Amino acid sequence: MNEQTYIDLYGQYAETLKNNAAPALNAARDMFFERFCRSGFPTRRTESYRHTDFGDVFAVDYGLNLNRLAFPVNPYEVFHCDVPGIQSYMYFVVNDMFYSDARTAAQQLPAGVIIGSLKQVSEERPELVEPYLSRLAERKDDPFVAFNGAFAQDGFFMYVPAGVTLDRPVQLVNIMRSDADLMANSHNLIVLEEGASAKLLVCDHAMGGARFCSTRTTEVFLGAHANYEHYKLESTSENMCNICSLLVQQQAGSNLLANIITLHNGITRNTVQIDLDGEDCDTMLCGMTVGGRHQLIDNTTAIMHNRPGCRSNELFKYILEENSMGVFNGLLKVAPDAQKTAAYQTNRNILLSPTARIRTKPQLEIYADDVKCSHGATTGQLDESALFYMRQRGISEQEARLLLMFAFVHDVIENIRVDVLKERIRLLVEKRLRGEGSKCDSCSFCK
Amino acid sequence: MKTMMLEIRNLHAAINGKEILKGVNLTVNAGEVHAIMGPNGAGKSTLSSVLTGHPAFTVTEGSVTFNGKNLLDMPPEVRAREGIFLSFQYPVEIPGVSMVNFMRAAVNEHRKHNNLPPLSASDFLRLMREKKELVEMDNKLTNRSVNEGFSGGEKKRNEIFQMAMLEPKLSILDETDSGLDIDALRIVANGVNKLKTPDNASIVITHYQRLLDYIVPDFVHILYDGRIVKTGTKELALELEEKGYDWIKQETV
Ligand SMILES: Nc1ncnc2c1ncn2[C@@H]1O[C@H](COP(=O)(O)OP(=O)(O)OP(=O)(O)O)[C@@H](O)[C@H]1O
Ligand SMILES: [Mg+2]
């Protein structure tokens, strides 16, 4: 399989695709398809994909669910939340289908808040969707954003009206579940109007032994002084290729925290772009990874200081064992008139085996003169003198290593502002570092 | 009747192929305090590293017996659990590892080694409080990461706090006095004295006779160029203070 397969598929099934899709997604579909025809899938020669090879991923003959047939999976039955006790509003996307039943619908949201299937909302309330949908995706020149734009038919939608605070975190659980190799493409849209505030936890899971490929584009629009927290926790499997694009636009005075945690996966690409399009915005973008076996985790981020007086802080940490590989590309761009920008970027990595690899590329493009910017990237091993110090106090070497690894990612975990979630992720990270449960324990299939 | 605790015989040790210890002999009995003095680079810290099992050093010859067991066979953590404690000359900062978690892990490993159940959270905190008082350690310090941002003196005090928590049989204090102000020196020395019992012993490495006014040694050894070249009582420290190391150099040549 290669791009031609998908190009032919589109040629043949464009009507089916469109007939079963959120109407608003069809508006730009042909444009994205043309873009994809030009770019194809990224290769090692594609800028920003230099180190992440998708060759094997697209050699697989995945099924696609263009006819939108429901999957015989009840997520409430098969899914055991990784974060019990979080008290969230919970939503599921099974493969690429937004799942809804009486339980989903019974959740009492604060007045004016709308959460549901993008397709459904796009049909019923197009005025909430159309002004936003694809606006950020259009601006992003990326082969997978283009591919997703051509093929995605539905996704998750969240709208929080001006001044409204969502009292509980919202949880979006993406479950890949199929007996045959499957591709899922979904497109999420999140809109927070002026002064609104919300927290979203996205959990990615994969069940069963089939091979999966997903592309998920999430567009987030933050109105002036909106507050938004976006957590992404991936616990999938080595059979999974997970391509996520998170595109955020911030208006004046808005506040974003995005924290991307990858614990179990196959090949993961997180493309993040944050456009600071208003003055006086705050952005904290962080993430961590624990990689083993042949896991590959690529976080490619861009923070665009387009307006003056914004503050951004970026922090990514990787712990890599065995044959795993990490990629970090961090673009920080400060436009000519974005004076008084404060932007910091840190990438720290620990390699625990001689065959683990990290490719890190900070990229600062600063066109304003009155700015405070810094970046730093370090790669090393665990501190031997600290290890000895701990062992001298009677702590076993293994435990000492664990404490040091845990300490290493401590500041990323501190950037979780939901207490139960922080506690839970602490536990999940600890389990992962102990090498326990190389699969997630969230679903009945892995138990 | 004295019980022999530590017996070092003809100990040779090297780092990166360079021999640093060149035949150390030393016997420490329960209840004793031994001071080791000697010029910079003589091998004092090397001796403490070798006794605690630092992986960078290789023992090339000799033996070390601790309470009847071959110490050199044990990994560092087992030596620690058997009761050897080193107050480091340069304590290590461990950002992100809290003092509380660190101490809890250490205490419980010691207890497990002695077939004791882990301490309950409240018992552990009580123990922390009690031992903090002993060395008059500030709460602020135990709420931080291990040694992170501690001043030189605070780090040394923290070493003695940890010693108090772990109640070792043999403590090796490597220049614990350096960096301490006069009051801190007295507090730390008092702490050490209070922890002294007829069943434990200490090796006190120092450059200054002053510490030995507080922690009174039964023996003073001079380590010079990888060997103990002279052993005496606490008067030897005074003599050394007066005459300097040239005197030893002349005697040993
Ligand atoms: N990693 C190393 N590689 C080479 N030589 C080393 C290494 N570590 C220590 N040494 C050498 O071993 C010798 C003994 O060092 P040691 O630290 O034991 O001295 P010391 O007696 O404790 O001195 P001080 O009083 O200054 O603390 C010194 O000459 C030192 O340079
Ligand atoms: Mg020394």
XYZ file of C-alpha atoms and ligand atoms in Angstrom:
732
model
C 0.000 0.000 0.000
C 1.153 3.510 -0.632
C -0.348 6.919 -1.236
C -1.626 5.800 -4.628
C -3.875 3.247 -2.951
C -5.493 5.998 -0.931
C -5.643 8.370 -3.863
C -7.448 5.710 -5.890
C -9.682 4.957 -2.959
C -10.668 8.595 -2.712
C -11.333 8.746 -6.442
C -13.606 5.765 -6.137
C -15.371 6.480 -2.858
C -15.386 10.277 -2.483
C -19.181 10.305 -2.657
C -19.591 7.632 0.003
C -17.074 9.419 2.149
C -18.894 12.726 1.879
C -22.375 11.307 2.238
C -21.432 9.763 5.554
C -19.412 12.642 6.913
C -19.974 15.751 8.994
C -21.119 18.272 6.376
C -18.679 20.885 7.588
C -15.784 18.499 7.005
C -16.708 18.218 3.334
C -16.130 21.899 2.671
C -12.358 21.569 2.604
C -12.150 17.886 1.780
C -11.167 18.189 -1.871
C -8.599 20.841 -1.027
C -6.998 18.560 1.573
C -7.126 15.676 -0.866
C -5.253 17.709 -3.458
C -2.683 18.641 -0.875
C -2.253 15.021 -0.013
C -1.898 14.104 -3.694
C 1.012 16.525 -3.864
C 2.726 15.578 -0.611
C 1.968 11.866 -0.331
C 2.926 10.245 2.928
C 6.008 11.767 4.471
C 9.328 10.126 3.756
C 12.705 10.523 5.374
C 13.243 13.407 2.997
C 10.226 15.338 4.280
C 11.294 18.155 6.566
C 10.272 17.421 10.180
C 9.786 13.718 9.381
C 13.455 12.987 8.880
C 13.736 10.544 11.752
C 10.365 8.901 11.763
C 9.860 6.271 9.138
C 6.280 5.365 8.286
C 7.258 2.964 5.510
C 6.155 -0.166 7.346
C 3.018 1.466 8.672
C 1.551 2.075 5.244
C 2.655 -1.255 3.866
C -0.283 -2.693 5.794
C -3.609 -3.133 4.008
C -5.900 -1.469 6.530
C -9.641 -1.576 6.362
C -11.492 1.730 6.389
C -15.009 2.256 7.612
C -16.183 4.714 5.006
C -19.771 3.533 5.279
C -19.858 4.372 8.957
C -21.039 1.010 10.188
C -21.272 0.802 13.937
C -18.702 -1.436 15.554
C -20.107 -4.131 17.800
C -18.222 -2.766 20.786
C -19.770 -1.293 23.884
C -17.021 0.841 25.395
C -18.781 0.955 28.744
C -18.340 -2.790 28.913
C -14.847 -3.256 27.552
C -13.207 -0.154 28.902
C -11.930 0.246 32.436
C -10.790 3.742 32.929
C -7.123 4.306 33.667
C -8.173 7.083 35.968
C -10.904 5.737 38.197
C -12.404 8.333 40.446
C -11.756 11.195 38.080
C -15.469 12.087 37.984
C -15.408 13.234 34.429
C -17.877 13.695 31.642
C -16.939 10.686 29.587
C -17.120 10.236 25.818
C -15.906 7.524 23.519
C -14.736 7.300 19.993
C -14.564 3.655 18.964
C -12.169 3.434 16.046
C -13.490 6.427 14.129
C -17.093 6.330 15.373
C -18.381 8.677 18.019
C -20.145 6.369 20.447
C -23.299 7.422 22.158
C -25.983 5.641 24.094
C -28.399 6.491 26.876
C -25.584 6.686 29.396
C -23.641 9.145 27.302
C -26.679 11.301 26.757
C -27.689 11.252 30.434
C -24.681 13.291 31.483
C -25.888 16.671 32.703
C -23.640 19.328 31.241
C -23.620 22.922 32.465
C -26.023 25.201 30.611
C -24.975 25.978 27.068
C -22.152 23.475 26.890
C -22.384 21.141 23.921
C -20.395 17.961 23.663
C -21.054 15.327 21.079
C -20.389 13.947 17.652
C -18.955 16.472 15.252
C -21.177 15.063 12.531
C -24.316 15.471 14.560
C -23.540 18.984 15.744
C -22.462 19.971 12.269
C -25.882 18.902 11.010
C -27.912 20.428 13.835
C -25.927 23.534 14.750
C -23.730 24.345 11.747
C -23.239 27.898 13.056
C -21.181 26.501 15.937
C -18.950 24.455 13.703
C -18.463 26.181 10.396
C -16.732 29.361 11.570
C -13.974 27.250 13.075
C -13.641 23.875 11.456
C -10.487 23.381 9.363
C -9.290 26.959 9.913
C -6.158 25.764 11.685
C -5.752 22.616 9.629
C -5.719 24.704 6.458
C -2.834 26.721 7.841
C -0.815 23.661 8.747
C 1.299 22.320 5.958
C 1.577 18.692 7.002
C 0.987 15.498 5.019
C -1.029 13.837 7.764
C -3.172 16.882 8.440
C -3.919 16.847 4.704
C -4.596 13.099 4.731
C -6.897 13.442 7.715
C -8.674 16.367 6.064
C -9.386 14.164 3.076
C -10.551 11.080 4.947
C -11.938 12.015 8.372
C -15.724 11.855 8.572
C -16.540 12.486 12.197
C -15.036 13.127 15.579
C -15.518 14.714 18.945
C -16.951 18.179 19.366
C -16.905 20.372 22.446
C -18.263 23.874 22.786
C -18.086 25.940 25.956
C -19.897 29.274 25.701
C -18.508 32.565 26.933
C -17.868 32.766 30.649
C -18.835 29.165 31.386
C -16.599 26.902 33.409
C -16.949 23.172 32.966
C -17.175 21.929 36.531
C -15.562 18.568 35.789
C -12.889 17.394 33.405
C -14.097 15.950 30.144
C -12.656 12.637 29.113
C -12.378 11.527 25.517
C -11.438 7.902 25.176
C -10.273 6.786 21.762
C -10.463 3.037 21.530
C -9.089 1.056 18.641
C -10.843 -2.262 18.555
C -11.049 -4.575 15.581
C -10.159 -8.110 14.605
C -8.870 -7.019 11.223
C -6.201 -4.409 10.515
C -7.919 -1.071 10.611
C -7.341 2.594 9.953
C -9.337 5.269 11.749
C -9.366 8.956 10.903
C -11.166 11.392 13.115
C -11.333 15.120 13.422
C -12.042 16.841 16.721
C -13.111 20.403 17.268
C -12.945 22.237 20.561
C -14.205 25.761 20.972
C -13.946 27.772 24.162
C -15.468 31.194 23.896
C -14.283 34.237 25.747
C -13.614 33.563 29.414
C -14.700 29.920 29.174
C -12.754 27.242 30.910
C -12.427 23.481 30.453
C -10.137 20.535 30.943
C -9.950 17.630 28.524
C -8.261 14.313 29.072
C -7.739 12.314 25.897
C -6.927 8.664 26.462
C -5.774 6.569 23.544
C -6.155 2.826 23.797
C -5.878 -0.144 21.492
C -7.367 -3.560 22.070
C -6.619 -6.840 20.451
C -3.919 -8.067 18.146
C -4.808 -6.399 14.829
C -2.662 -3.656 13.395
C -3.993 -0.145 13.707
C -3.293 3.204 12.210
C -5.083 6.297 13.341
C -4.859 9.895 12.312
C -6.562 12.326 14.605
C -6.597 16.034 14.074
C -7.759 18.169 16.954
C -8.416 21.852 16.447
C -8.741 24.005 19.538
C -9.941 27.593 19.530
C -9.454 29.541 22.718
C -11.307 32.832 22.957
C -9.962 35.772 24.913
C -9.145 34.891 28.523
C -10.266 31.299 28.043
C -8.572 28.654 30.157
C -7.938 25.263 28.669
C -6.078 22.172 29.821
C -5.411 19.375 27.365
C -3.998 16.091 28.620
C -3.208 13.263 26.293
C -2.352 9.889 27.716
C -1.398 7.145 25.319
C -1.514 3.515 26.418
C -1.863 1.665 23.168
C 0.156 -1.237 21.879
C 3.098 -2.001 19.687
C 0.672 -2.722 16.827
C -0.462 0.856 16.778
C 0.601 3.802 14.702
C -0.936 6.876 16.241
C -0.692 10.139 14.365
C -2.126 13.051 16.309
C -2.144 16.652 15.283
C -3.071 19.157 17.935
C -3.616 22.612 16.518
C -4.433 25.433 18.897
C -5.231 29.059 18.388
C -5.118 31.347 21.406
C -6.750 34.738 21.635
C -5.674 37.538 23.944
C -5.101 36.643 27.566
C -5.974 32.988 27.136
C -4.214 30.258 29.015
C -3.268 26.839 27.690
C -1.740 23.833 29.361
C -1.056 20.844 27.132
C 0.587 17.753 28.541
C 1.282 14.786 26.300
C 2.217 11.557 27.993
C 3.142 8.445 26.052
C 3.650 5.292 28.074
C 2.803 2.389 25.784
C 2.695 2.681 22.031
C 4.036 1.511 18.714
C 4.811 4.453 16.486
C 3.472 7.758 17.668
C 3.664 11.111 16.046
C 2.370 14.118 17.926
C 2.341 17.204 15.790
C 1.546 20.232 17.893
C 1.133 23.764 16.720
C 0.128 26.571 18.992
C -0.612 29.941 17.473
C -0.539 32.797 19.919
C -2.748 35.137 17.953
C -3.641 37.505 20.779
C -1.550 39.455 23.258
C -0.721 38.375 26.768
C -1.328 34.638 26.345
C 0.183 31.928 28.482
C 1.160 28.527 27.171
C 2.643 25.584 28.940
C 3.363 22.707 26.590
C 4.938 19.653 28.080
C 5.200 15.960 27.698
C 7.011 12.844 28.654
C 7.705 9.457 27.260
C 8.839 6.144 28.569
C 9.996 4.039 25.646
C 11.120 0.440 25.484
C 11.330 -2.359 22.950
C 10.823 -0.797 19.499
C 8.597 2.056 20.556
C 9.025 5.235 18.556
C 7.769 8.523 19.921
C 7.988 11.667 17.856
C 6.854 14.954 19.325
C 7.147 17.703 16.755
C 5.993 21.012 18.111
C 5.711 24.580 16.958
C 4.893 27.516 19.163
C 4.203 30.637 17.167
C 4.459 33.928 18.988
C 2.504 36.007 16.522
C 1.529 38.812 18.920
C 3.401 40.723 21.608
C 3.584 39.984 25.300
C 2.948 36.237 25.356
C 4.697 33.701 27.531
C 5.391 30.132 26.513
C 7.175 27.373 28.275
C 7.917 24.025 26.711
C 9.246 20.979 28.505
C 9.660 17.493 27.051
C 11.346 14.556 28.725
C 12.147 11.142 27.337
C 13.292 8.007 29.104
C 14.318 5.494 26.495
C 15.292 1.891 26.981
C 16.073 -1.094 24.789
C 15.642 -0.255 21.084
C 13.222 2.591 21.493
C 13.622 5.884 19.751
C 12.574 9.383 20.603
C 12.289 12.367 18.316
C 11.830 15.911 19.499
C 11.525 18.822 17.106
C 10.763 22.092 18.790
C 10.140 25.132 16.675
C 9.805 28.414 18.484
C 8.964 31.291 16.216
C 8.699 34.905 17.313
C 7.168 37.248 14.733
C 8.748 40.676 14.119
C 6.170 42.581 16.142
C 5.885 40.028 18.959
C 7.907 42.159 21.372
C 8.074 41.291 25.091
C 7.822 37.629 24.289
C 9.110 35.220 26.918
C 9.671 31.748 25.518
C 11.536 28.860 27.060
C 12.113 25.405 25.713
C 13.689 22.434 27.424
C 14.188 18.903 26.190
C 15.924 16.391 28.444
C 16.521 12.781 27.683
C 17.838 9.743 29.426
C 19.074 6.806 27.418
C 19.137 3.616 29.424
C 20.576 1.329 26.785
C 23.224 1.693 24.108
C 20.639 0.919 21.432
C 18.078 3.512 22.518
C 18.206 6.647 20.395
C 17.069 10.225 20.572
C 17.011 12.827 17.837
C 16.429 16.291 19.132
C 16.252 19.498 17.193
C 15.428 22.781 18.835
C 14.719 25.424 16.257
C 14.448 29.057 17.271
C 13.407 31.670 14.770
C 13.301 35.012 16.464
C 12.463 38.080 14.433
C 11.735 40.487 17.307
C 14.461 42.097 19.399
C 12.894 42.715 22.806
C 12.387 39.085 23.823
C 13.503 36.609 26.438
C 14.078 33.236 24.842
C 16.111 30.248 25.807
C 16.356 26.635 24.897
C 18.292 23.688 26.115
C 18.553 20.060 25.130
C 20.496 17.475 27.067
C 20.863 13.752 26.715
C 22.529 11.601 29.293
C 22.366 8.621 31.548
C 21.293 8.341 35.145
C 23.577 10.193 37.539
C 26.040 7.583 38.772
C 27.021 9.529 41.866
C 23.387 9.862 42.886
C 22.915 6.133 42.331
C 25.832 5.340 44.575
C 24.664 7.793 47.210
C 21.295 6.048 47.369
C 22.800 2.589 47.405
C 25.024 3.674 50.282
C 21.818 4.309 52.207
C 20.666 0.756 51.591
C 18.427 1.366 48.598
C 18.826 -1.321 45.950
C 20.280 -0.359 42.627
C 17.006 -1.106 40.874
C 14.988 0.988 43.294
C 17.534 3.786 43.137
C 17.272 3.822 39.336
C 13.540 3.969 39.620
C 13.642 6.871 42.046
C 15.974 8.760 39.723
C 13.850 8.109 36.655
C 10.798 9.141 38.537
C 12.544 12.277 39.711
C 13.549 12.981 36.140
C 9.958 13.241 34.911
C 8.680 14.750 38.144
C 8.303 18.274 36.766
C 6.225 17.082 33.816
C 3.863 15.258 36.153
C 3.678 18.356 38.334
C 2.147 20.044 35.315
C -1.077 18.163 35.737
C -3.575 20.383 37.451
C -6.212 17.758 38.190
C -5.246 16.096 41.450
C -6.725 12.641 40.884
C -5.257 12.596 37.430
C -1.852 13.598 38.716
C -1.918 10.850 41.334
C -3.049 8.317 38.793
C -0.471 9.271 36.205
C 2.189 9.141 38.869
C 1.125 5.569 39.519
C 0.935 4.649 35.836
C 4.368 6.116 35.208
C 5.767 4.256 38.168
C 4.261 1.006 36.908
C 5.650 1.687 33.490
C 9.106 2.418 34.897
C 8.974 -0.781 36.898
C 8.349 -2.540 33.616
C 4.990 -3.759 34.828
C 2.166 -4.261 32.370
C 3.815 -3.682 29.050
C 0.199 -3.388 27.976
C -2.264 -1.037 29.504
C -4.670 -2.531 32.001
C -7.585 -0.441 30.908
C -9.453 -2.967 28.909
C -10.737 -6.417 29.412
C -8.724 -7.625 26.447
C -5.339 -6.969 27.981
C -6.104 -8.339 31.404
C 36.426 -8.353 76.079
C 36.311 -6.348 72.874
C 34.401 -7.502 69.819
C 36.176 -6.944 66.582
C 33.961 -5.139 64.109
C 36.107 -4.202 61.165
C 39.367 -5.711 60.102
C 41.195 -4.288 57.107
C 44.257 -6.256 56.038
C 46.819 -5.182 53.497
C 44.192 -3.382 51.432
C 45.268 -2.233 47.989
C 42.885 -0.393 45.699
C 43.128 1.363 42.370
C 41.104 3.672 40.204
C 41.586 3.771 36.447
C 44.624 1.568 36.882
C 46.231 3.968 39.360
C 46.979 2.498 42.758
C 45.755 4.754 45.556
C 45.617 2.476 48.596
C 48.894 0.665 49.016
C 48.431 -1.721 51.893
C 46.112 -0.347 54.576
C 45.831 -2.223 57.867
C 43.249 -1.184 60.436
C 41.208 -2.886 63.121
C 38.157 -1.270 64.661
C 36.397 -2.774 67.674
C 32.857 -2.103 68.809
C 32.625 1.005 70.966
C 35.714 2.661 69.523
C 36.246 5.932 67.737
C 39.103 6.075 65.260
C 40.300 9.281 63.693
C 42.094 9.249 60.368
C 44.120 12.263 59.398
C 46.432 12.822 56.500
C 47.344 15.282 53.779
C 45.170 16.033 50.751
C 45.224 13.223 48.259
C 46.545 10.662 50.746
C 43.638 8.300 50.062
C 41.260 8.951 52.975
C 38.164 9.335 50.838
C 39.339 6.466 48.692
C 39.382 4.278 51.777
C 35.807 5.247 52.596
C 34.743 4.656 48.989
C 36.348 1.231 48.974
C 34.777 0.289 52.304
C 31.340 1.282 51.028
C 31.779 -0.465 47.689
C 32.023 2.399 45.216
C 32.086 0.714 41.788
C 34.790 3.020 40.409
C 37.451 1.491 42.635
C 39.006 -1.937 42.250
C 40.448 -3.806 45.167
C 43.648 -5.391 43.910
C 44.836 -7.060 47.088
C 43.921 -7.618 50.721
C 40.763 -8.298 52.681
C 38.104 -6.532 54.707
C 36.030 -8.359 57.280
C 32.992 -6.740 58.860
C 31.349 -8.494 61.800
C 32.841 -11.734 60.589
C 31.642 -11.377 56.992
C 33.660 -10.690 53.881
C 32.703 -7.115 53.167
C 34.263 -6.988 49.713
C 31.801 -9.592 48.434
C 28.778 -7.441 49.134
C 27.196 -4.834 46.842
C 27.068 -1.318 48.312
C 23.444 -1.519 49.402
C 24.015 -4.730 51.348
C 27.031 -3.204 53.099
C 24.787 -0.302 54.053
C 22.081 -2.607 55.369
C 24.704 -4.563 57.294
C 25.375 -1.328 59.114
C 28.029 0.685 57.287
C 27.240 4.345 56.858
C 29.262 6.961 55.059
C 28.825 10.620 55.714
C 30.044 11.816 52.323
C 32.726 14.450 51.991
C 30.661 15.785 49.101
C 26.989 14.812 49.557
C 25.140 14.437 46.272
C 22.161 16.546 45.249
C 19.250 14.511 43.908
C 16.681 16.891 42.444
C 13.172 15.478 42.304
C 13.711 12.826 44.985
C 12.146 14.080 48.183
C 13.964 13.638 51.480
C 10.905 11.872 52.825
C 10.675 9.304 50.035
C 14.405 8.796 50.081
C 14.560 8.214 53.821
C 11.488 6.034 53.833
C 12.991 3.807 51.150
C 16.294 3.630 53.026
C 14.782 2.925 56.446
C 12.464 0.260 55.110
C 15.260 -1.470 53.189
C 17.213 -1.643 56.425
C 14.210 -3.050 58.231
C 13.551 -5.618 55.556
C 17.174 -6.726 55.825
C 16.605 -7.276 59.522
C 13.311 -9.105 58.952
C 11.243 -6.226 60.275
C 8.022 -4.984 58.672
C 8.029 -1.537 57.042
C 7.305 1.376 59.372
C 3.793 2.766 59.270
C 3.482 6.278 57.908
C 2.919 7.741 61.351
C 5.786 5.836 62.971
C 8.056 6.929 60.172
C 7.137 10.574 60.578
C 7.637 10.299 64.328
C 11.100 8.876 63.756
C 11.921 11.685 61.339
C 10.823 14.278 63.870
C 12.812 12.733 66.675
C 16.012 12.510 64.652
C 15.618 15.973 63.226
C 15.607 17.309 66.752
C 18.813 15.460 67.499
C 20.718 17.409 64.860
C 18.479 20.478 65.131
C 17.595 20.197 61.499
C 15.149 22.616 59.969
C 11.816 21.258 58.710
C 12.313 23.244 55.559
C 15.223 21.005 54.644
C 13.430 17.703 55.036
C 10.600 19.012 52.889
C 12.921 19.487 49.940
C 14.613 17.212 47.467
C 17.683 15.392 48.747
C 20.408 18.012 49.305
C 19.026 20.154 46.511
C 20.164 23.694 47.019
C 21.382 22.900 50.545
C 24.324 24.983 51.731
C 27.574 23.156 52.421
C 26.865 23.097 56.149
C 23.252 22.006 55.652
C 24.413 19.081 53.570
C 26.737 17.939 56.332
C 24.018 18.235 58.911
C 21.758 16.237 56.637
C 24.352 13.470 56.535
C 24.268 13.181 60.312
C 20.484 13.298 60.263
C 20.492 10.323 57.897
C 22.977 8.562 60.112
C 20.653 9.084 63.052
C 17.761 7.662 61.025
C 19.653 4.552 59.999
C 21.528 3.840 63.255
C 24.564 2.247 61.638
C 27.022 -0.039 63.373
C 29.994 1.592 61.743
C 29.846 5.169 60.626
C 32.537 6.736 58.519
C 32.480 10.512 58.711
C 34.497 11.920 55.840
C 35.346 15.519 56.719
C 31.926 16.090 58.171
C 33.390 19.069 60.018
C 34.493 20.967 56.947
C 32.030 23.659 56.012
C 30.341 23.711 59.411
C 30.240 26.892 61.451
C 31.201 26.754 65.134
C 27.662 26.195 66.394
C 26.856 23.636 63.727
C 30.058 21.784 64.498
C 29.040 21.477 68.130
C 25.513 20.385 67.254
C 26.695 17.800 64.757
C 29.381 16.495 67.117
C 26.844 16.272 69.930
C 24.557 14.365 67.623
C 27.320 11.913 66.848
C 28.129 11.516 70.542
C 24.509 10.899 71.434
C 24.335 8.150 68.843
C 27.390 6.457 70.279
C 26.815 3.136 72.047
C 29.135 0.359 73.181
C 27.985 -1.625 70.145
C 28.783 0.784 67.376
C 31.941 2.422 66.176
C 33.073 5.337 64.038
C 35.884 6.302 61.766
C 36.253 10.060 61.723
C 38.239 11.537 58.864
C 39.301 15.097 59.508
C 41.997 17.658 58.914
C 41.422 19.514 62.137
C 42.142 18.683 65.712
C 39.187 20.927 66.667
C 36.605 18.257 65.849
C 38.453 15.809 68.044
C 37.840 18.056 71.049
C 34.182 17.196 70.605
C 34.353 13.683 69.284
C 37.143 12.214 71.343
C 38.957 9.441 69.485
C 40.408 6.332 71.029
C 42.986 6.185 68.267
C 44.402 8.590 65.738
C 45.886 7.219 62.508
C 47.852 9.044 59.916
C 47.176 7.970 56.357
C 49.954 8.977 54.053
C 50.401 7.973 50.428
C 47.963 5.100 50.656
C 49.203 3.623 53.921
C 48.618 4.136 57.616
C 52.065 5.253 58.645
C 51.488 6.183 62.256
C 48.946 5.367 64.943
C 48.611 6.969 68.327
C 46.139 8.427 70.787
C 44.462 11.808 70.593
C 47.752 13.493 71.464
C 48.990 12.540 68.014
C 46.437 14.924 66.528
C 47.792 17.743 68.656
C 51.310 16.940 67.655
C 50.296 16.945 64.014
C 48.595 20.298 64.400
C 51.817 21.670 65.743
C 54.336 20.096 63.409
C 52.426 19.594 60.135
C 52.901 16.724 57.741
C 56.534 17.449 56.889
C 57.408 15.771 60.105
C 55.642 12.573 58.951
C 57.282 12.809 55.569
C 60.707 12.923 57.163
C 59.908 10.038 59.436
C 58.612 7.787 56.689
C 61.340 8.472 54.153
N 38.717 9.066 39.384
C 40.007 9.215 39.710
N 40.967 9.074 38.763
C 42.254 9.233 39.070
N 42.699 9.534 40.292
C 41.805 9.672 41.267
C 40.415 9.522 41.039
N 39.763 9.723 42.184
C 40.714 9.989 43.107
N 41.936 9.964 42.556
C 43.191 10.259 43.220
O 43.329 9.457 44.356
C 44.097 10.140 45.320
C 43.438 10.034 46.660
O 42.242 10.797 46.650
P 41.303 10.885 47.942
O 40.090 11.618 47.538
O 41.139 9.548 48.504
O 42.182 11.787 48.898
P 41.842 12.331 50.352
O 42.860 11.784 51.263
O 40.455 12.086 50.708
O 42.110 13.889 50.145
P 41.337 15.184 50.761
O 41.946 15.411 52.092
O 41.709 16.264 49.824
O 39.906 14.895 50.809
C 44.275 11.564 44.831
O 45.570 11.709 44.301
C 43.230 11.669 43.742
O 43.645 12.573 42.745
Mg 38.790 13.242 50.958
